[in-house]
PDB file of C-alpha atoms and ligand atoms in Angstrom:
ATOM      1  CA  UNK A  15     200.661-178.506  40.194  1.00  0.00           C
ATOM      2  CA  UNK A  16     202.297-175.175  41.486  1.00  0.00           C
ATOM      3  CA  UNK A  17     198.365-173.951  41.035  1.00  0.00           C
ATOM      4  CA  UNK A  18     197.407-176.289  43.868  1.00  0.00           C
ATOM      5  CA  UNK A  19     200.259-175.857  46.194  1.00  0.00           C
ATOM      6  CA  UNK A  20     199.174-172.256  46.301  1.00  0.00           C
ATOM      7  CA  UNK A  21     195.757-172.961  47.331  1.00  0.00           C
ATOM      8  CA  UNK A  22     196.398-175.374  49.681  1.00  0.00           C
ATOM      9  CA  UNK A  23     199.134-172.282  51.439  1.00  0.00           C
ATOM     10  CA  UNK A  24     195.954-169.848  51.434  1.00  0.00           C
ATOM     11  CA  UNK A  25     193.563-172.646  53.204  1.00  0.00           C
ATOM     12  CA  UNK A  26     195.889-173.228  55.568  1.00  0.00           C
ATOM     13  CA  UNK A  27     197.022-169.740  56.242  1.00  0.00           C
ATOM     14  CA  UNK A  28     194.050-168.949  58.251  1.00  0.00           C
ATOM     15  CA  UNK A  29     194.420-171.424  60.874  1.00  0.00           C
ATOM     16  CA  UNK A  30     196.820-173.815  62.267  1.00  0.00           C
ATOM     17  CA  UNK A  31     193.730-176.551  61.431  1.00  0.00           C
ATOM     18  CA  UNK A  32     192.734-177.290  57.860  1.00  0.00           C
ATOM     19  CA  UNK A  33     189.651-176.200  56.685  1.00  0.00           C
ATOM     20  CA  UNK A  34     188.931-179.538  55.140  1.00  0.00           C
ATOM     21  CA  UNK A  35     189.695-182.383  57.392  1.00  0.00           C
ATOM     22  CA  UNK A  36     192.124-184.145  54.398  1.00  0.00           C
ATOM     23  CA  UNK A  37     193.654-181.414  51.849  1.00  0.00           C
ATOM     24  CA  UNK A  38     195.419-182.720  48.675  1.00  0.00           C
ATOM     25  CA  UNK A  39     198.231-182.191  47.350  1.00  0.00           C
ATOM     26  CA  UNK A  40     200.032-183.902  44.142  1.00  0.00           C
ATOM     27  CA  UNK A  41     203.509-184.405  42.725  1.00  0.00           C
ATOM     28  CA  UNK A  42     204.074-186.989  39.682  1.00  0.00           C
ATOM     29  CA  UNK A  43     208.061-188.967  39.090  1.00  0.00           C
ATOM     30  CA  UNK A  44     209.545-191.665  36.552  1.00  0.00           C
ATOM     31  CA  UNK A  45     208.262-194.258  39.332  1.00  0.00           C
ATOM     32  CA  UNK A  46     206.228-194.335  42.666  1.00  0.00           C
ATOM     33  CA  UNK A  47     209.657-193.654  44.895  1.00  0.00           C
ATOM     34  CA  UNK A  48     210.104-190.421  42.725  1.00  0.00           C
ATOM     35  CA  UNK A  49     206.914-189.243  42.987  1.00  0.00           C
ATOM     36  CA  UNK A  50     206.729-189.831  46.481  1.00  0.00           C
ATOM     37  CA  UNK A  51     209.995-187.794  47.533  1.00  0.00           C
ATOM     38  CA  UNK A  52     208.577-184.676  46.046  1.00  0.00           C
ATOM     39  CA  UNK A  53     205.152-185.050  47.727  1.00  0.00           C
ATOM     40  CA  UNK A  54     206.892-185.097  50.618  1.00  0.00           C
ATOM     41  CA  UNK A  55     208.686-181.859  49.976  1.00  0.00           C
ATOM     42  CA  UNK A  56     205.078-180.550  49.335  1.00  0.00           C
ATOM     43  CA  UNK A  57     203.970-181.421  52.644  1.00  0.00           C
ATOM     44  CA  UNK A  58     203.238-177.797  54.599  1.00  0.00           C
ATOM     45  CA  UNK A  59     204.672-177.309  57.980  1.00  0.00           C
ATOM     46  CA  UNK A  60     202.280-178.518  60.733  1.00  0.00           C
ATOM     47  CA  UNK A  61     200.698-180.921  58.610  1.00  0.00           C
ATOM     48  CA  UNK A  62     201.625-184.428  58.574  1.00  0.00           C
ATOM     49  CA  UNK A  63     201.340-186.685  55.040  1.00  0.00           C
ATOM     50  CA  UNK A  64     198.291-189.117  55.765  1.00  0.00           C
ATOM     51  CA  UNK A  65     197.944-191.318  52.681  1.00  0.00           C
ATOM     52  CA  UNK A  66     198.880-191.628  49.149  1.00  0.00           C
ATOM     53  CA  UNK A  67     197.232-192.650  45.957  1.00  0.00           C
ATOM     54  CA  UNK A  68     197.469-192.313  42.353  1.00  0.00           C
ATOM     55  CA  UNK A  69     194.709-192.888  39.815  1.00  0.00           C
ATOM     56  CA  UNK A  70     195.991-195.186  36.714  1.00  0.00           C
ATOM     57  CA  UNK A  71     198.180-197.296  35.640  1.00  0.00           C
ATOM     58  CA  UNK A  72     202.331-196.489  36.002  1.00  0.00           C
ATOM     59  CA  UNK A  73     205.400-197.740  34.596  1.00  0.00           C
ATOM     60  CA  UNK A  74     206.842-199.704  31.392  1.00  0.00           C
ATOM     61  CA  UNK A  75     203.842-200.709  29.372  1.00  0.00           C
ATOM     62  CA  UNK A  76     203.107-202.451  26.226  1.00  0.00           C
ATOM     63  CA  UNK A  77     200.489-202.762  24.025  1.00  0.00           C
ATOM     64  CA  UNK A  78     199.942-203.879  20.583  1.00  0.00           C
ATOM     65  CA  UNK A  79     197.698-203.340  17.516  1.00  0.00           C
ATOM     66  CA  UNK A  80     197.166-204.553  13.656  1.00  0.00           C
ATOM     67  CA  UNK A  81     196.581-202.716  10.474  1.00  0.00           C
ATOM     68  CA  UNK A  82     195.864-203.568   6.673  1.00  0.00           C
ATOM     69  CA  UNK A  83     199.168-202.169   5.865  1.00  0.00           C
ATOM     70  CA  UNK A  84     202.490-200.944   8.346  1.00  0.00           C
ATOM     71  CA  UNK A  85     201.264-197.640   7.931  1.00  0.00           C
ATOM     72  CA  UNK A  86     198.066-198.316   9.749  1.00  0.00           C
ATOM     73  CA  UNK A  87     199.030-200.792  12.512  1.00  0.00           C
ATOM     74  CA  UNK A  88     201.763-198.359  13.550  1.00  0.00           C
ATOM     75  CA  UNK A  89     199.106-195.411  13.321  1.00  0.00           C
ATOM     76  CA  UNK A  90     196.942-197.241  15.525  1.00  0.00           C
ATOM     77  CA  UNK A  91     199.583-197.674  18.215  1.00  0.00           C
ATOM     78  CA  UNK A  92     200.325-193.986  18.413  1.00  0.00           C
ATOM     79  CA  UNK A  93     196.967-193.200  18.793  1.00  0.00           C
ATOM     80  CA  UNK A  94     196.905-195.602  21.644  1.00  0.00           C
ATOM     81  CA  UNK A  95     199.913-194.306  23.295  1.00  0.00           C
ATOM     82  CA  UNK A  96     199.143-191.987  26.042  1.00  0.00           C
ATOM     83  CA  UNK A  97     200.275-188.137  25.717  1.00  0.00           C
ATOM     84  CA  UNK A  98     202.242-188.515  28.645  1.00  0.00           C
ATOM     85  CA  UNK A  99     204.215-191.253  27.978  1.00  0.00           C
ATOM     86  CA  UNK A 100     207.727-191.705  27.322  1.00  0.00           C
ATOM     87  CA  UNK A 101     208.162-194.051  24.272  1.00  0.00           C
ATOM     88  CA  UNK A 102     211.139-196.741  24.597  1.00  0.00           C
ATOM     89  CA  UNK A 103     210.266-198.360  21.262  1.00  0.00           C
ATOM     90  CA  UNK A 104     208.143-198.549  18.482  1.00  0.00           C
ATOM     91  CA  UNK A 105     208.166-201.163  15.521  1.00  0.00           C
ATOM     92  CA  UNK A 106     207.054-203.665  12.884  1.00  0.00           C
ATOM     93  CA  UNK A 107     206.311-207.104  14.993  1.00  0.00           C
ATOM     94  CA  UNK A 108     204.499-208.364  11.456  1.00  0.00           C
ATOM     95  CA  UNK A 109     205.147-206.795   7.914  1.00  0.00           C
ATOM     96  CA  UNK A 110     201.715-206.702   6.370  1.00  0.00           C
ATOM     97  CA  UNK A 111     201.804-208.725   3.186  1.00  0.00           C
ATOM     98  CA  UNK A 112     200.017-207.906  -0.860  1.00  0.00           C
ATOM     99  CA  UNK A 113     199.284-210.649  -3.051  1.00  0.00           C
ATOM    100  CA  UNK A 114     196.099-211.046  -5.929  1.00  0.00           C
ATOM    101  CA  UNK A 115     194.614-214.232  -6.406  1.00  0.00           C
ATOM    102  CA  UNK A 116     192.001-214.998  -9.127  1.00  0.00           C
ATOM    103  CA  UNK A 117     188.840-216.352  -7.813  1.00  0.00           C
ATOM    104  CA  UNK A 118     185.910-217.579 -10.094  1.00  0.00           C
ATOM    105  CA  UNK A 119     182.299-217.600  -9.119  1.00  0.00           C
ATOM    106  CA  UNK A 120     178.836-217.181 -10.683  1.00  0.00           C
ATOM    107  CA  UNK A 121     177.915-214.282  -8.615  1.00  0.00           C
ATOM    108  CA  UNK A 122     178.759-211.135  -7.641  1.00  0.00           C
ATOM    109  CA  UNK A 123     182.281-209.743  -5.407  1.00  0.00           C
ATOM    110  CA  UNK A 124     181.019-210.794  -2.326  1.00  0.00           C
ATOM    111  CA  UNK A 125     181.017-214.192  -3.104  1.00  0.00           C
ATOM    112  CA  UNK A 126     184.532-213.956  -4.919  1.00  0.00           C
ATOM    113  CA  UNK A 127     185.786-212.306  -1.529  1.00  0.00           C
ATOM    114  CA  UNK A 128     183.550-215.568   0.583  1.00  0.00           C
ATOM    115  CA  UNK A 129     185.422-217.748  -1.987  1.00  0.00           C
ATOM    116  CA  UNK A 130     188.986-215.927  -1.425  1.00  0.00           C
ATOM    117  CA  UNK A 131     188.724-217.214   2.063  1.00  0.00           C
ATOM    118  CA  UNK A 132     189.344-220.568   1.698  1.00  0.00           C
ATOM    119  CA  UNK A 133     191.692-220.214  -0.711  1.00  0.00           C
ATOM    120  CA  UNK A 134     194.496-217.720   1.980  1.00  0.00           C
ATOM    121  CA  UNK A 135     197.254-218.884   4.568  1.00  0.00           C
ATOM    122  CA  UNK A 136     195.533-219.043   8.302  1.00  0.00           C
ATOM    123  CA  UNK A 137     197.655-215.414   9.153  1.00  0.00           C
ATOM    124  CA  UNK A 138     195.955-213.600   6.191  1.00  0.00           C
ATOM    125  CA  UNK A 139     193.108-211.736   5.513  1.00  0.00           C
ATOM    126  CA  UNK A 140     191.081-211.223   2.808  1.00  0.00           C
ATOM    127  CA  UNK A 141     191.589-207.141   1.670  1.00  0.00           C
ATOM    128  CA  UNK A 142     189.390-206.135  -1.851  1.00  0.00           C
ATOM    129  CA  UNK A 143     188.281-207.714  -5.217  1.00  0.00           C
ATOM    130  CA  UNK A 144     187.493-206.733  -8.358  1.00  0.00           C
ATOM    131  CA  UNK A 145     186.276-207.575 -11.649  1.00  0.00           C
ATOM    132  CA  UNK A 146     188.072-209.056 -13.993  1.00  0.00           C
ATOM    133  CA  UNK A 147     185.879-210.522 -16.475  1.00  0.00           C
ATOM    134  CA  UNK A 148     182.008-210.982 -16.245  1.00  0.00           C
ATOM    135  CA  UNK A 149     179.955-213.856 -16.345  1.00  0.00           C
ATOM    136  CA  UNK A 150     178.854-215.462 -19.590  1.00  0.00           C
ATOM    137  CA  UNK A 151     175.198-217.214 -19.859  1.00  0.00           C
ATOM    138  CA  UNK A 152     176.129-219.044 -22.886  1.00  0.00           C
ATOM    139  CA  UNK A 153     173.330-220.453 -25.039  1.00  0.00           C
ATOM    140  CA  UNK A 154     171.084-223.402 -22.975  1.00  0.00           C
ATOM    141  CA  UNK A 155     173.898-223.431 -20.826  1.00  0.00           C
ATOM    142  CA  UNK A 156     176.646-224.318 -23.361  1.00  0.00           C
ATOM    143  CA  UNK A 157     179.393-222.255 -23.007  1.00  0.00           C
ATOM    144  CA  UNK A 158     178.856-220.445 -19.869  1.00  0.00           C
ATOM    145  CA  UNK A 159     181.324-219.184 -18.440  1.00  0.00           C
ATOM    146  CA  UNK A 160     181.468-218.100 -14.693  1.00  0.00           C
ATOM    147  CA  UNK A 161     183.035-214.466 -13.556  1.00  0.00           C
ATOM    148  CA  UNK A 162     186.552-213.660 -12.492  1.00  0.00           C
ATOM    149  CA  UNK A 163     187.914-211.359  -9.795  1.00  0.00           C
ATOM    150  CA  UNK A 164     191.593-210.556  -9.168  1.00  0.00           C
ATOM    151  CA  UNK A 165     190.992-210.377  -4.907  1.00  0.00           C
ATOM    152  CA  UNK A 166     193.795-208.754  -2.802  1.00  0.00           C
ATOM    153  CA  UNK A 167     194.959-210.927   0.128  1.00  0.00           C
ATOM    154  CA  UNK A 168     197.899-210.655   2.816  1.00  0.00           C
ATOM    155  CA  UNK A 169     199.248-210.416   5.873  1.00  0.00           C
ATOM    156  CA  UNK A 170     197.920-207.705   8.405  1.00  0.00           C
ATOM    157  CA  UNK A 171     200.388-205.608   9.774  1.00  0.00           C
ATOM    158  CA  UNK A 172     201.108-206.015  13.201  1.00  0.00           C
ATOM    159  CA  UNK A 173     202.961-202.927  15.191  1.00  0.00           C
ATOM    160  CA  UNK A 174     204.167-203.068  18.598  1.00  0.00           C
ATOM    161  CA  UNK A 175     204.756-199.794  21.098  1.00  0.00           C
ATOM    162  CA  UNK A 176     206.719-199.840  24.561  1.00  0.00           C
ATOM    163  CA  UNK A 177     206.424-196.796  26.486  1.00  0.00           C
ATOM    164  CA  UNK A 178     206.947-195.411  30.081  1.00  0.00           C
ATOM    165  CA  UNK A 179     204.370-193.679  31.793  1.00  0.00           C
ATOM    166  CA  UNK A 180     204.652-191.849  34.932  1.00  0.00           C
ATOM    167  CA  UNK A 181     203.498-191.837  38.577  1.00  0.00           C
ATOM    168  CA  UNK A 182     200.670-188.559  39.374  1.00  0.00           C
ATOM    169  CA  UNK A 183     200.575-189.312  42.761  1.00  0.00           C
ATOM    170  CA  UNK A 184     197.807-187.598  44.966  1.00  0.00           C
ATOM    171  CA  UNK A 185     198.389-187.265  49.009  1.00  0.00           C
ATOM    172  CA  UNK A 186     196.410-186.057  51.497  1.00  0.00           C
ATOM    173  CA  UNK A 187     197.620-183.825  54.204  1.00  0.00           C
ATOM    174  CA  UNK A 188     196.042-183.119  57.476  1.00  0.00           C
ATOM    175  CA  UNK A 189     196.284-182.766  61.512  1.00  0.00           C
ATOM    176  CA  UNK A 190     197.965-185.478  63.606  1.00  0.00           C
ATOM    177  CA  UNK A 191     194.864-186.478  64.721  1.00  0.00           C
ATOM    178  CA  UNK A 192     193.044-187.194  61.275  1.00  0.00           C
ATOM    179  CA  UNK A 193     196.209-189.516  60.613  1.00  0.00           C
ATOM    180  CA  UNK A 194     195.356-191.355  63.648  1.00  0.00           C
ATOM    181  CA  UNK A 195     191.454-191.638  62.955  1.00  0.00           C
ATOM    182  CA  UNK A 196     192.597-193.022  59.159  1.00  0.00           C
ATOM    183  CA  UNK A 197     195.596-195.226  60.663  1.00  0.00           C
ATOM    184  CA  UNK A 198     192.604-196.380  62.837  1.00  0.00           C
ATOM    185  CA  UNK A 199     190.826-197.374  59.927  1.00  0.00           C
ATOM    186  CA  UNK A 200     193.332-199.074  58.217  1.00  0.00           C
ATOM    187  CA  UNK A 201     193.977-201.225  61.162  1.00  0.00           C
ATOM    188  CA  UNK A 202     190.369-202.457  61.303  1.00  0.00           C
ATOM    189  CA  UNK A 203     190.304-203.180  57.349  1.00  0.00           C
ATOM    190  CA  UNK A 204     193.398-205.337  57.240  1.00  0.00           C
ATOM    191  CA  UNK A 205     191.989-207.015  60.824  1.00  0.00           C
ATOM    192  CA  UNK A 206     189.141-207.659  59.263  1.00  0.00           C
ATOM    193  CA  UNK A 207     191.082-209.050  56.074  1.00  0.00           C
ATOM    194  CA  UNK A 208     193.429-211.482  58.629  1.00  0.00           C
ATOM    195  CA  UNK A 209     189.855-213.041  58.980  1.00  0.00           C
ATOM    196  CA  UNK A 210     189.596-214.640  55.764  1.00  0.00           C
ATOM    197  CA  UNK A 211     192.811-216.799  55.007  1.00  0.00           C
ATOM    198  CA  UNK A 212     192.081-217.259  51.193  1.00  0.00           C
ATOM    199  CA  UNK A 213     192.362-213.688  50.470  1.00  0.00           C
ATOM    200  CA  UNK A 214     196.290-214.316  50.989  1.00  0.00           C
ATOM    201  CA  UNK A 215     196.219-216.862  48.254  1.00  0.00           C
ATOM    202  CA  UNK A 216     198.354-215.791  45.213  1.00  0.00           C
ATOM    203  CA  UNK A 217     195.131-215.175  42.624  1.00  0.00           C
ATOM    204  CA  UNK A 218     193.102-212.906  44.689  1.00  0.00           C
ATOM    205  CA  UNK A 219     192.262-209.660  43.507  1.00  0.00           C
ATOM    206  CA  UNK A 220     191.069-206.180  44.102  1.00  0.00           C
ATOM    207  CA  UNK A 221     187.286-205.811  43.810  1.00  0.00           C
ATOM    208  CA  UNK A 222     187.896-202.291  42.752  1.00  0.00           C
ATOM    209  CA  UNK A 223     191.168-202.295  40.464  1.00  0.00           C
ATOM    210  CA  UNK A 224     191.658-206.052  39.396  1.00  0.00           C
ATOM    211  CA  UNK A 225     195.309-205.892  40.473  1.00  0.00           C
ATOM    212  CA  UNK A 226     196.748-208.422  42.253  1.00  0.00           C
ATOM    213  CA  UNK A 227     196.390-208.071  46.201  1.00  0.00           C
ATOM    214  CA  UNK A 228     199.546-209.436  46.737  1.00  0.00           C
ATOM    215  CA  UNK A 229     199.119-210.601  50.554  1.00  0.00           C
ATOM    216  CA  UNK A 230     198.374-207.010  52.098  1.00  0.00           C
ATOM    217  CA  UNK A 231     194.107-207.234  51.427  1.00  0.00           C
ATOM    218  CA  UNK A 232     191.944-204.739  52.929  1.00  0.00           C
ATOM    219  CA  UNK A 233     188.525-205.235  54.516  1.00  0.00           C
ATOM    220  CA  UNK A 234     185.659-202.901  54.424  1.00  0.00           C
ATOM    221  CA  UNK A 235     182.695-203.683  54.814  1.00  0.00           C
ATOM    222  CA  UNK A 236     181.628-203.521  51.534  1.00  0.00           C
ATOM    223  CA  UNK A 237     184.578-204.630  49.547  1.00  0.00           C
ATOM    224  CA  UNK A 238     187.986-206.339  49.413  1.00  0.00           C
ATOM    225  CA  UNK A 239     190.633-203.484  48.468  1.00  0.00           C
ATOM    226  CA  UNK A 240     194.117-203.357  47.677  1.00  0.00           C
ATOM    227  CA  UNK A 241     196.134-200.647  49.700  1.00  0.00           C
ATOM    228  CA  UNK A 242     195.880-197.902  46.871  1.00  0.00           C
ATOM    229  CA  UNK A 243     192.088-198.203  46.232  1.00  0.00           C
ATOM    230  CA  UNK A 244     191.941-198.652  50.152  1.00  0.00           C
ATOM    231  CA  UNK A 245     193.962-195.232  50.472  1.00  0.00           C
ATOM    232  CA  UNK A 246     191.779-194.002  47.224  1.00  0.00           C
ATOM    233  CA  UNK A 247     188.351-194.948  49.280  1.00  0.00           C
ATOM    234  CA  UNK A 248     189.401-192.791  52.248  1.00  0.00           C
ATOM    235  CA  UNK A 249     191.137-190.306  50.343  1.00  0.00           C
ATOM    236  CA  UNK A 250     187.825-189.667  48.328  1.00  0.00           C
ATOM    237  CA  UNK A 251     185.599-189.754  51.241  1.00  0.00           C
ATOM    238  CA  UNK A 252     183.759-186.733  51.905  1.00  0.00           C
ATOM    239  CA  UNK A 253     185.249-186.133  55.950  1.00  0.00           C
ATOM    240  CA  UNK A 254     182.620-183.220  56.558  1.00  0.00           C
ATOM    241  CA  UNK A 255     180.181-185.770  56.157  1.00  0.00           C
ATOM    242  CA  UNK A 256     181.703-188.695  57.412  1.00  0.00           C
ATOM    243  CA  UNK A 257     183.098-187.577  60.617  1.00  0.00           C
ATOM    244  CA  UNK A 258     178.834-186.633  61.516  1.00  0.00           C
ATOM    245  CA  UNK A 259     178.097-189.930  61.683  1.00  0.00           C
ATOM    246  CA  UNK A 260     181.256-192.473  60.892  1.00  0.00           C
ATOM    247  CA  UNK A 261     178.792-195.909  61.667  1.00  0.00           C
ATOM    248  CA  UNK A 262     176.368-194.566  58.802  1.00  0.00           C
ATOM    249  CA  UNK A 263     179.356-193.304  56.306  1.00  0.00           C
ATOM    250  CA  UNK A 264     181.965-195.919  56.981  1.00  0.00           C
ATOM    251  CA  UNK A 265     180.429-199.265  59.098  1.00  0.00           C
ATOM    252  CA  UNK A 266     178.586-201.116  59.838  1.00  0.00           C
ATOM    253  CA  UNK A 267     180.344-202.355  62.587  1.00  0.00           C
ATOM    254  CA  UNK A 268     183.183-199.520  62.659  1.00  0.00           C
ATOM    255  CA  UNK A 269     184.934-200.252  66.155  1.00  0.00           C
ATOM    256  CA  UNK A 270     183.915-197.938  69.080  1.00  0.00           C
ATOM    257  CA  UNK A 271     188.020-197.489  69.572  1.00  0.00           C
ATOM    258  CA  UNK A 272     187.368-195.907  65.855  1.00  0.00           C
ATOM    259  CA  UNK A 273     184.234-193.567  66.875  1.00  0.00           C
ATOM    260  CA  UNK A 274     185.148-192.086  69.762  1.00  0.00           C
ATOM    261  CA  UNK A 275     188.542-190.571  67.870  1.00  0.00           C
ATOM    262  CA  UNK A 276     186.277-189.535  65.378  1.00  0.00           C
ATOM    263  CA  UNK A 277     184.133-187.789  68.059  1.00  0.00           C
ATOM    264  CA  UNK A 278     187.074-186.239  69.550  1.00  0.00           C
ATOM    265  CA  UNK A 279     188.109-184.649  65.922  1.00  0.00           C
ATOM    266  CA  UNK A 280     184.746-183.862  65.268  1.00  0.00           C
ATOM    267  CA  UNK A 281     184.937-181.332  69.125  1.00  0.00           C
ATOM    268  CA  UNK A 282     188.127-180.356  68.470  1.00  0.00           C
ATOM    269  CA  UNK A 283     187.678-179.238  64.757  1.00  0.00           C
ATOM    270  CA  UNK A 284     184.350-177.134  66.425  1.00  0.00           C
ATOM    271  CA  UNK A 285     186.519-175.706  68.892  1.00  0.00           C
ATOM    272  CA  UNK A 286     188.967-173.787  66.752  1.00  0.00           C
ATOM    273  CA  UNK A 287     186.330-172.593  63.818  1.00  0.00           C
TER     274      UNK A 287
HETATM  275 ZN1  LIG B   7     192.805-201.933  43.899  1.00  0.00          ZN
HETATM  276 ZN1  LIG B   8     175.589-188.872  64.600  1.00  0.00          ZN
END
């Protein structure tokens, strides 16, 4: 983090404009509020914080996972766990189960473990077999005697993990102006949103993230955001590029309101290079 703080010092160090139109910077907290007070702090002098974003999921999560024995299921929730997560708990929500039943078929140990299957409780699982004593033909048929296997069945373990993971929250920095041309934007999105009334209905969701939108939809016009993948989108975009030609990048149909401030950052940036 300190890495890009320096960077960002040296790019803007040679003029009182950015280089880049949006510059990043990134600060990460126990929750969004957190994070967002020291990106603030980050913020260098001149420069105003445009947006905010952060990539994955945040917060208390849980997540669940089953084994052939404790060992296992509890191994397979670490493994799940991610490295920067704070663990609140960890346990047993099942203690896997050992019992041998005998099972006696004519053929071989994958029918005695088919057979074991009816024979279990509907929470168990059917684990290994083995031989116990083979198959007799008998003489004519008289006295035959079918195969035995001693099959392991139980319980699967089930293991549970809580953890806390936190906020790596990205924000982009720039001039006055560039806040004004993305403000701009934002406006037109959620106008654009107030158009379609069922968007505000309770299920809708984020064409991008799946998250709830949670009555504050954004418009593009190529999908229906939330405000993080919104502020992701422009965050991401490639200004250099965009600014050119904003219709062709951003639109169709980007307001002229919209284009002419982008033609006015696009002169003034010229001017001061
Ligand atoms: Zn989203
Ligand atoms: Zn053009």
């Amino acid at each position: 983090m300190m890495k890009t703080v320096e960077v960002l010092f040296t790019v803007f160090k040679k003029g009182k404009f950015p280089i880049d139109y949006l510059s990043r910077i990134s600060a990460s907290g126990s929750n969004l509020d957190e994070a967002k007070e020291r990106l603030k702090k980050l913020v260098p002098e001149d420069f105003v914080l445009i947006l905010t974003y952060y990539r994955s999921d945040y917060g208390i999560q849980a997540i669940k996972d089953t084994g052939e024995t404790d060992d296992i299921a509890i191994r397979k929730v670490e493994t799940r766990i991610p490295r920067n997560a704070k663990i609140v708990s960890k346990k047993l929500t099942v203690k896997g189960t050992s019992r041998n039943i005998q099972v006696s078929v004519t053929g071989s140990l994958k029918e005695a473990l088919d057979e074991a299957r009816y024979l279990i409780g509907p929470s168990e699982v059917v684990r290994t077999g083995r031989l116990v004593s083979p198959a007799t033909q008998g003489i004519f048929g008289v006295g035959a005697k079918k195969a035995v296997f001693l099959v392991n069945v139980g319980q699967m373990a089930v293991a549970e993990a809580v953890y806390e993971t936190p906020v790596d929250l990205t924000g982009c920095v720039g001039s006055e102006q560039m806040k004004n041309l993305i403000d701009q934007l934002k406006e037109w999105y959620k106008a654009e949103a107030l158009k379609n009334s069922f968007l505000f209905l309770p299920d809708k969701r984020c064409e991008e993230c799946g998250k709830p939108l949670k009555n504050n939809p954004f418009v593009t016009p190529n999908h229906v955001l939330c405000e993080n993948c919104t502020n992701l989108f422009l965050g991401t975009t490639n200004w250099s590029l965009a600014i050119k030609h904003i219709n062709l990048h951003l639109g169709p149909g980007v307001p002229k309101s919209i284009i002419e401030t982008s033609e006015r950052l696009k002169h003034h940036k010229k001017n001061i290079e």
